[in-house]
mmCIF file of C-alpha atoms in Angstrom:
data_model
loop_
_atom_site.group_PDB
_atom_site.id
_atom_site.type_symbol
_atom_site.label_atom_id
_atom_site.label_comp_id
_atom_site.label_asym_id
_atom_site.label_seq_id
_atom_site.Cartn_x
_atom_site.Cartn_y
_atom_site.Cartn_z
ATOM 1 C CA MET W 153 106.736 -12.941 -22.296
ATOM 2 C CA ILE W 154 104.435 -10.132 -21.295
ATOM 3 C CA ARG W 155 106.701 -9.075 -18.486
ATOM 4 C CA ASN W 156 109.737 -8.991 -20.789
ATOM 5 C CA HIS W 157 107.734 -6.888 -23.344
ATOM 6 C CA GLU W 158 106.830 -4.402 -20.586
ATOM 7 C CA ILE W 159 110.446 -4.133 -19.535
ATOM 8 C CA ARG W 160 111.589 -3.515 -23.086
ATOM 9 C CA LYS W 161 108.873 -0.911 -23.570
ATOM 10 C CA GLU W 162 109.897 0.968 -20.455
ATOM 11 C CA GLY W 163 113.476 0.731 -21.474
ATOM 12 C CA ASP W 164 112.772 2.289 -24.825
ATOM 13 C CA VAL W 165 110.911 5.206 -23.029
ATOM 14 C CA ILE W 166 113.990 5.822 -20.870
ATOM 15 C CA LYS W 167 116.492 5.556 -23.828
ATOM 16 C CA ASN W 168 114.363 7.976 -25.783
ATOM 17 C CA GLN W 169 115.133 10.751 -23.278
ATOM 18 C CA ASN W 170 112.018 12.596 -24.307
ATOM 19 C CA LEU W 171 110.178 14.272 -21.400
ATOM 20 C CA GLY W 172 106.831 14.389 -23.223
ATOM 21 C CA THR W 173 107.021 10.712 -24.118
ATOM 22 C CA PHE W 174 107.982 9.824 -20.504
ATOM 23 C CA TYR W 175 104.954 11.717 -19.003
ATOM 24 C CA ARG W 176 102.561 10.300 -21.558
ATOM 25 C CA PHE W 177 103.730 6.837 -20.647
ATOM 26 C CA VAL W 178 103.349 7.562 -16.885
ATOM 27 C CA ASN W 179 99.900 9.024 -17.383
ATOM 28 C CA SER W 180 98.794 6.022 -19.337
ATOM 29 C CA ARG W 181 99.704 3.799 -16.487
ATOM 30 C CA LEU W 182 97.914 6.014 -13.882
ATOM 31 C CA SER W 183 94.590 6.103 -15.768
ATOM 32 C CA ASN W 184 91.972 3.416 -15.423
ATOM 33 C CA LYS W 185 89.941 2.644 -18.545
ATOM 34 C CA GLN W 186 88.198 -0.445 -17.200
ATOM 35 C CA GLY W 187 85.071 1.416 -16.141
ATOM 36 C CA LEU W 188 83.419 1.129 -12.696
ATOM 37 C CA CYS W 189 84.414 -1.283 -10.067
ATOM 38 C CA VAL W 190 82.056 -3.125 -7.702
ATOM 39 C CA LEU W 191 79.659 -0.666 -5.966
ATOM 40 C CA LYS W 192 78.063 -1.033 -2.583
ATOM 41 C CA GLY W 193 74.354 -1.014 -2.557
ATOM 42 C CA VAL W 194 71.819 -0.896 0.211
ATOM 43 C CA GLY W 195 72.913 -2.780 3.240
ATOM 44 C CA GLY W 196 76.509 -2.988 1.969
ATOM 45 C CA ILE W 197 75.563 -5.531 -0.735
ATOM 46 C CA ASP W 198 77.999 -5.813 -3.615
ATOM 47 C CA VAL W 199 76.506 -4.624 -6.884
ATOM 48 C CA THR W 200 78.254 -5.991 -10.060
ATOM 49 C CA GLY W 201 75.698 -5.935 -12.821
ATOM 50 C CA ASP W 202 75.839 -3.142 -15.328
ATOM 51 C CA LEU W 203 72.054 -2.413 -15.141
ATOM 52 C CA GLU W 204 72.025 -2.532 -11.328
ATOM 53 C CA ARG W 205 75.095 -0.230 -11.055
ATOM 54 C CA ALA W 206 73.471 2.246 -13.530
ATOM 55 C CA GLU W 207 70.289 2.333 -11.481
ATOM 56 C CA LEU W 208 72.290 2.700 -8.273
ATOM 57 C CA LEU W 209 74.183 5.682 -9.598
ATOM 58 C CA ASN W 210 71.103 7.191 -11.145
ATOM 59 C CA ASP W 211 69.277 7.019 -7.871
ATOM 60 C CA TYR W 212 72.072 8.805 -6.093
ATOM 61 C CA PHE W 213 72.578 11.497 -8.748
ATOM 62 C CA GLY W 214 68.854 12.224 -8.646
ATOM 63 C CA SER W 215 68.705 12.284 -4.845
ATOM 64 C CA VAL W 216 70.953 15.344 -4.451
ATOM 65 C CA CYS W 217 68.526 17.730 -6.244
ATOM 66 C CA THR W 218 66.560 20.157 -4.148
ATOM 67 C CA GLN W 219 62.884 19.690 -3.397
ATOM 68 C CA ASP W 220 61.044 22.981 -3.687
ATOM 69 C CA ASP W 221 59.098 24.152 -0.532
ATOM 70 C CA GLU W 222 56.758 26.034 -2.844
ATOM 71 C CA VAL W 223 57.508 29.271 -0.953
ATOM 72 C CA ALA W 224 58.135 32.120 -3.418
ATOM 73 C CA PRO W 225 60.774 34.520 -2.174
ATOM 74 C CA SER W 226 60.406 38.253 -2.516
ATOM 75 C CA PHE W 227 62.741 39.609 -5.172
ATOM 76 C CA ASP W 228 62.229 43.094 -6.528
ATOM 77 C CA ASN W 229 63.110 44.164 -10.017
ATOM 78 C CA ARG W 230 66.621 45.253 -10.272
ATOM 79 C CA LEU W 231 66.095 47.460 -13.389
ATOM 80 C CA ALA W 232 63.547 49.812 -14.782
ATOM 81 C CA ASP W 233 60.338 48.182 -16.262
ATOM 82 C CA ASP W 234 61.377 49.179 -19.803
ATOM 83 C CA THR W 235 64.755 47.478 -19.556
ATOM 84 C CA SER W 236 64.831 43.812 -20.416
ATOM 85 C CA ILE W 237 66.258 41.143 -22.759
ATOM 86 C CA ASP W 238 63.610 38.865 -24.417
ATOM 87 C CA SER W 239 65.495 37.501 -27.401
ATOM 88 C CA VAL W 240 68.944 36.615 -28.753
ATOM 89 C CA MET W 241 70.343 37.243 -32.224
ATOM 90 C CA PHE W 242 71.926 34.128 -33.652
ATOM 91 C CA SER W 243 74.264 35.659 -36.059
ATOM 92 C CA CYS W 244 76.683 33.510 -38.246
ATOM 93 C CA ASN W 245 79.560 35.301 -36.491
ATOM 94 C CA GLY W 246 78.296 34.532 -33.053
ATOM 95 C CA ILE W 247 77.710 30.969 -33.862
ATOM 96 C CA SER W 248 81.171 30.648 -35.424
ATOM 97 C CA ARG W 249 82.747 31.966 -32.270
ATOM 98 C CA ALA W 250 80.709 29.407 -30.205
ATOM 99 C CA ILE W 251 81.805 26.525 -32.463
ATOM 100 C CA ALA W 252 85.532 27.663 -32.150
ATOM 101 C CA LYS W 253 85.255 27.199 -28.346
ATOM 102 C CA LEU W 254 84.205 23.571 -28.690
ATOM 103 C CA LYS W 255 86.778 21.039 -27.561
ATOM 104 C CA PRO W 256 87.406 18.735 -30.647
ATOM 105 C CA ASN W 257 88.380 15.721 -28.602
ATOM 106 C CA LEU W 258 85.164 15.463 -26.615
ATOM 107 C CA ALA W 259 82.762 12.489 -27.220
ATOM 108 C CA SER W 260 79.420 12.885 -28.892
ATOM 109 C CA GLY W 261 76.052 12.913 -27.157
ATOM 110 C CA THR W 262 73.120 10.663 -27.818
ATOM 111 C CA ASP W 263 72.686 12.133 -31.307
ATOM 112 C CA GLY W 264 76.076 10.751 -32.376
ATOM 113 C CA PHE W 265 77.492 14.016 -33.762
ATOM 114 C CA PRO W 266 81.019 14.628 -32.362
ATOM 115 C CA PRO W 267 82.393 18.203 -31.868
ATOM 116 C CA ILE W 268 85.227 17.601 -34.325
ATOM 117 C CA MET W 269 82.686 17.152 -37.119
ATOM 118 C CA VAL W 270 80.843 20.366 -36.310
ATOM 119 C CA LYS W 271 84.200 22.264 -36.224
ATOM 120 C CA ASN W 272 85.255 20.874 -39.542
ATOM 121 C CA LEU W 273 81.988 21.592 -41.229
ATOM 122 C CA SER W 274 81.271 24.971 -39.454
ATOM 123 C CA ALA W 275 81.464 27.026 -42.700
ATOM 124 C CA SER W 276 78.551 25.033 -44.159
ATOM 125 C CA LEU W 277 76.566 24.827 -40.881
ATOM 126 C CA LEU W 278 76.464 28.529 -39.828
ATOM 127 C CA GLU W 279 73.493 29.674 -41.849
ATOM 128 C CA PRO W 280 71.300 26.449 -41.226
ATOM 129 C CA LEU W 281 72.005 26.590 -37.535
ATOM 130 C CA SER W 282 71.147 30.275 -37.396
ATOM 131 C CA LEU W 283 67.758 29.634 -38.878
ATOM 132 C CA LEU W 284 67.163 26.604 -36.622
ATOM 133 C CA TYR W 285 68.259 28.335 -33.369
ATOM 134 C CA THR W 286 66.065 31.384 -34.227
ATOM 135 C CA SER W 287 63.139 29.061 -34.785
ATOM 136 C CA PHE W 288 63.677 27.207 -31.517
ATOM 137 C CA LEU W 289 63.819 30.474 -29.493
ATOM 138 C CA SER W 290 60.807 31.999 -31.183
ATOM 139 C CA VAL W 291 58.555 29.225 -29.707
ATOM 140 C CA GLY W 292 60.585 28.984 -26.408
ATOM 141 C CA LYS W 293 61.186 25.226 -26.806
ATOM 142 C CA ILE W 294 64.046 22.744 -27.209
ATOM 143 C CA PRO W 295 64.086 19.687 -29.512
ATOM 144 C CA ASP W 296 63.250 16.331 -27.886
ATOM 145 C CA GLU W 297 66.671 14.921 -28.704
ATOM 146 C CA TRP W 298 68.174 17.583 -26.455
ATOM 147 C CA ARG W 299 66.422 16.065 -23.518
ATOM 148 C CA HIS W 300 68.597 13.018 -23.523
ATOM 149 C CA ALA W 301 72.139 12.841 -22.219
ATOM 150 C CA VAL W 302 74.973 10.233 -21.941
ATOM 151 C CA VAL W 303 76.122 10.338 -18.315
ATOM 152 C CA THR W 304 79.546 9.129 -17.381
ATOM 153 C CA PRO W 305 80.351 8.715 -13.625
ATOM 154 C CA ILE W 306 83.745 10.252 -12.874
ATOM 155 C CA TYR W 307 85.590 9.012 -9.769
ATOM 156 C CA LYS W 308 86.510 11.776 -7.319
ATOM 157 C CA SER W 309 88.255 10.357 -4.145
ATOM 158 C CA GLY W 310 87.658 8.014 -1.291
ATOM 159 C CA PRO W 311 86.384 4.451 -1.522
ATOM 160 C CA ALA W 312 85.695 3.619 -5.157
ATOM 161 C CA SER W 313 82.734 1.379 -4.162
ATOM 162 C CA ASP W 314 80.825 4.271 -2.646
ATOM 163 C CA VAL W 315 78.456 6.008 -5.131
ATOM 164 C CA SER W 316 78.814 9.346 -3.365
ATOM 165 C CA ASN W 317 82.415 9.483 -4.453
ATOM 166 C CA TYR W 318 81.392 9.843 -8.147
ATOM 167 C CA ARG W 319 80.194 12.975 -10.031
ATOM 168 C CA PRO W 320 78.176 12.860 -13.251
ATOM 169 C CA ILE W 321 79.404 14.180 -16.566
ATOM 170 C CA SER W 322 76.609 14.684 -18.963
ATOM 171 C CA LEU W 323 77.317 14.519 -22.714
ATOM 172 C CA THR W 324 74.453 16.324 -24.517
ATOM 173 C CA SER W 325 73.985 17.309 -28.144
ATOM 174 C CA VAL W 326 76.755 19.384 -29.523
ATOM 175 C CA PHE W 327 74.237 21.535 -31.350
ATOM 176 C CA SER W 328 72.594 22.258 -28.028
ATOM 177 C CA LYS W 329 75.931 23.306 -26.523
ATOM 178 C CA VAL W 330 76.537 25.771 -29.388
ATOM 179 C CA MET W 331 73.114 27.413 -28.892
ATOM 180 C CA GLU W 332 73.599 27.449 -25.068
ATOM 181 C CA ARG W 333 76.907 29.239 -25.604
ATOM 182 C CA VAL W 334 75.532 31.908 -27.841
ATOM 183 C CA ILE W 335 72.777 32.641 -25.391
ATOM 184 C CA VAL W 336 75.195 32.674 -22.402
ATOM 185 C CA ASN W 337 77.379 35.231 -24.260
ATOM 186 C CA ASP W 338 74.464 37.565 -24.936
ATOM 187 C CA LEU W 339 73.154 37.122 -21.341
ATOM 188 C CA SER W 340 76.601 37.841 -19.828
ATOM 189 C CA SER W 341 76.901 41.097 -21.863
ATOM 190 C CA TYR W 342 73.390 42.123 -20.868
ATOM 191 C CA LEU W 343 74.073 41.498 -17.121
ATOM 192 C CA LEU W 344 77.468 43.120 -17.151
ATOM 193 C CA SER W 345 76.370 46.228 -19.081
ATOM 194 C CA HIS W 346 73.615 46.786 -16.485
ATOM 195 C CA GLY W 347 75.875 46.137 -13.453
ATOM 196 C CA LEU W 348 73.874 43.047 -12.430
ATOM 197 C CA ILE W 349 77.066 40.970 -11.795
ATOM 198 C CA SER W 350 79.286 41.918 -8.947
ATOM 199 C CA LYS W 351 82.704 43.261 -9.742
ATOM 200 C CA GLN W 352 84.049 40.829 -7.076
ATOM 201 C CA GLN W 353 82.859 37.760 -9.045
ATOM 202 C CA HIS W 354 85.621 35.846 -10.831
ATOM 203 C CA GLY W 355 83.871 32.624 -11.764
ATOM 204 C CA PHE W 356 82.278 31.869 -15.065
ATOM 205 C CA LEU W 357 83.280 35.234 -16.615
ATOM 206 C CA ALA W 358 85.573 35.773 -19.556
ATOM 207 C CA LYS W 359 89.195 36.814 -18.770
ATOM 208 C CA ARG W 360 88.524 35.982 -15.107
ATOM 209 C CA SER W 361 89.449 32.875 -13.160
ATOM 210 C CA THR W 362 90.858 31.606 -9.833
ATOM 211 C CA ASP W 363 94.173 33.288 -10.741
ATOM 212 C CA THR W 364 92.622 36.767 -11.008
ATOM 213 C CA ASN W 365 90.712 36.112 -7.836
ATOM 214 C CA LEU W 366 93.843 35.175 -5.933
ATOM 215 C CA ALA W 367 95.817 38.119 -7.386
ATOM 216 C CA GLU W 368 93.111 40.608 -6.362
ATOM 217 C CA THR W 369 92.677 39.006 -2.942
ATOM 218 C CA LEU W 370 96.404 39.065 -2.289
ATOM 219 C CA ASN W 371 96.566 42.697 -3.228
ATOM 220 C CA ASP W 372 93.728 43.548 -0.771
ATOM 221 C CA TRP W 373 95.453 41.555 1.996
ATOM 222 C CA THR W 374 98.812 43.301 1.334
ATOM 223 C CA LEU W 375 97.271 46.759 1.391
ATOM 224 C CA ALA W 376 95.487 45.887 4.690
ATOM 225 C CA ILE W 377 98.641 44.575 6.386
ATOM 226 C CA ASN W 378 100.646 47.595 5.208
ATOM 227 C CA ASN W 379 98.009 49.828 6.731
ATOM 228 C CA ARG W 380 98.284 47.832 10.024
ATOM 229 C CA GLN W 381 94.736 46.525 9.634
ATOM 230 C CA SER W 382 93.567 43.091 10.631
ATOM 231 C CA VAL W 383 92.328 40.583 8.000
ATOM 232 C CA THR W 384 89.538 38.085 8.521
ATOM 233 C CA VAL W 385 89.030 35.488 5.882
ATOM 234 C CA ALA W 386 85.921 33.216 5.585
ATOM 235 C CA TYR W 387 85.942 30.310 3.122
ATOM 236 C CA ILE W 388 82.524 28.788 2.268
ATOM 237 C CA ASP W 389 82.099 25.824 0.010
ATOM 238 C CA TYR W 390 78.613 24.962 -1.038
ATOM 239 C CA GLN W 391 78.342 21.156 -1.569
ATOM 240 C CA LYS W 392 76.708 20.314 -4.927
ATOM 241 C CA ALA W 393 75.898 23.950 -5.405
ATOM 242 C CA PHE W 394 74.543 23.671 -8.894
ATOM 243 C CA ASP W 395 72.481 20.582 -8.228
ATOM 244 C CA SER W 396 70.875 22.408 -5.321
ATOM 245 C CA VAL W 397 69.473 25.412 -7.237
ATOM 246 C CA CYS W 398 65.752 25.513 -7.103
ATOM 247 C CA HIS W 399 64.444 26.219 -10.649
ATOM 248 C CA SER W 400 61.200 27.978 -9.662
ATOM 249 C CA LYS W 401 63.125 30.402 -7.395
ATOM 250 C CA LEU W 402 65.700 30.849 -10.159
ATOM 251 C CA PHE W 403 63.008 31.986 -12.636
ATOM 252 C CA ILE W 404 61.830 34.610 -10.090
ATOM 253 C CA LYS W 405 65.349 36.065 -10.030
ATOM 254 C CA LEU W 406 65.699 35.927 -13.775
ATOM 255 C CA LYS W 407 62.488 37.894 -14.168
ATOM 256 C CA GLY W 408 63.813 40.480 -11.646
ATOM 257 C CA TYR W 409 66.939 40.888 -13.831
ATOM 258 C CA GLY W 410 64.671 41.726 -16.818
ATOM 259 C CA ILE W 411 64.980 38.383 -18.611
ATOM 260 C CA ALA W 412 61.640 37.846 -20.279
ATOM 261 C CA GLY W 413 59.693 36.749 -23.474
ATOM 262 C CA HIS W 414 60.742 33.943 -25.546
ATOM 263 C CA LEU W 415 64.145 33.787 -23.992
ATOM 264 C CA LEU W 416 62.764 33.180 -20.515
ATOM 265 C CA SER W 417 60.347 30.515 -21.975
ATOM 266 C CA TRP W 418 63.314 28.754 -23.544
ATOM 267 C CA ILE W 419 65.275 28.740 -20.381
ATOM 268 C CA GLU W 420 62.285 27.376 -18.509
ATOM 269 C CA ASP W 421 61.684 24.644 -20.992
ATOM 270 C CA PHE W 422 65.344 23.682 -20.853
ATOM 271 C CA LEU W 423 65.689 23.650 -17.085
ATOM 272 C CA ASN W 424 62.395 21.990 -16.404
ATOM 273 C CA THR W 425 63.225 19.086 -18.661
ATOM 274 C CA ARG W 426 63.770 15.749 -16.923
ATOM 275 C CA PHE W 427 66.702 14.332 -18.796
ATOM 276 C CA GLN W 428 66.513 10.713 -19.616
ATOM 277 C CA VAL W 429 69.900 9.396 -18.570
ATOM 278 C CA VAL W 430 71.905 6.663 -20.223
ATOM 279 C CA LEU W 431 75.031 5.538 -18.361
ATOM 280 C CA ASN W 432 77.789 4.941 -20.848
ATOM 281 C CA GLY W 433 76.752 1.927 -22.793
ATOM 282 C CA TRP W 434 74.341 0.546 -20.124
#
């Protein structure tokens, strides 16, 4: 009976002759909503329990972080001593733009507030959030609730039983994401206006992407070939680049870029937090 039902369902999709319906049906068959499979533990032992698999993944995700060698690098100030940014203005307009960038279909963090709720109530939340964010930044601290994250392991490729073939996706408080976005926007404007970001950078910048990078690169190569010049290309991929950033050395660079005061204290408190991880329902 189940087989006949599936045959009729597939037949209806074909008879409908709707391309969107067809691809949605195919994608639903390609996706896996059953969670994790059996993982291989130490010595190749099969790990099936929810708690044991969560601990196995947690140990691996934590192991890729860099251990600081306690050697402070030399990094001179890139700007004059009287040029710096030590605070951020949390205007209602800025918060509104940050909320508009939220993806409404994302799941909520540990606080239980989904992005769709914040988007729908944004008109009533702007002024309270402005006061809250200003208060948090004035003391350079983050709320304790923001120190928690729901982590979902996402399968990449290779054997599904190998923990190294998963990457963690952290779901934090939606209110934390809004505040972070406002701070990022102000920091980006500051760094760009003072020439602290290379013109050749295309990642993590507004109106720039892999497409603009390829277009600019292709143009450079074309000009070189037309001028009968040789072209040498080197591709470098830093494995787990963001996980490998040493926070203490990052702070030294931030200070060299003129980031100071309560803003620097807030960033330090945020980055030095040891997040307590909960793996999707475990």
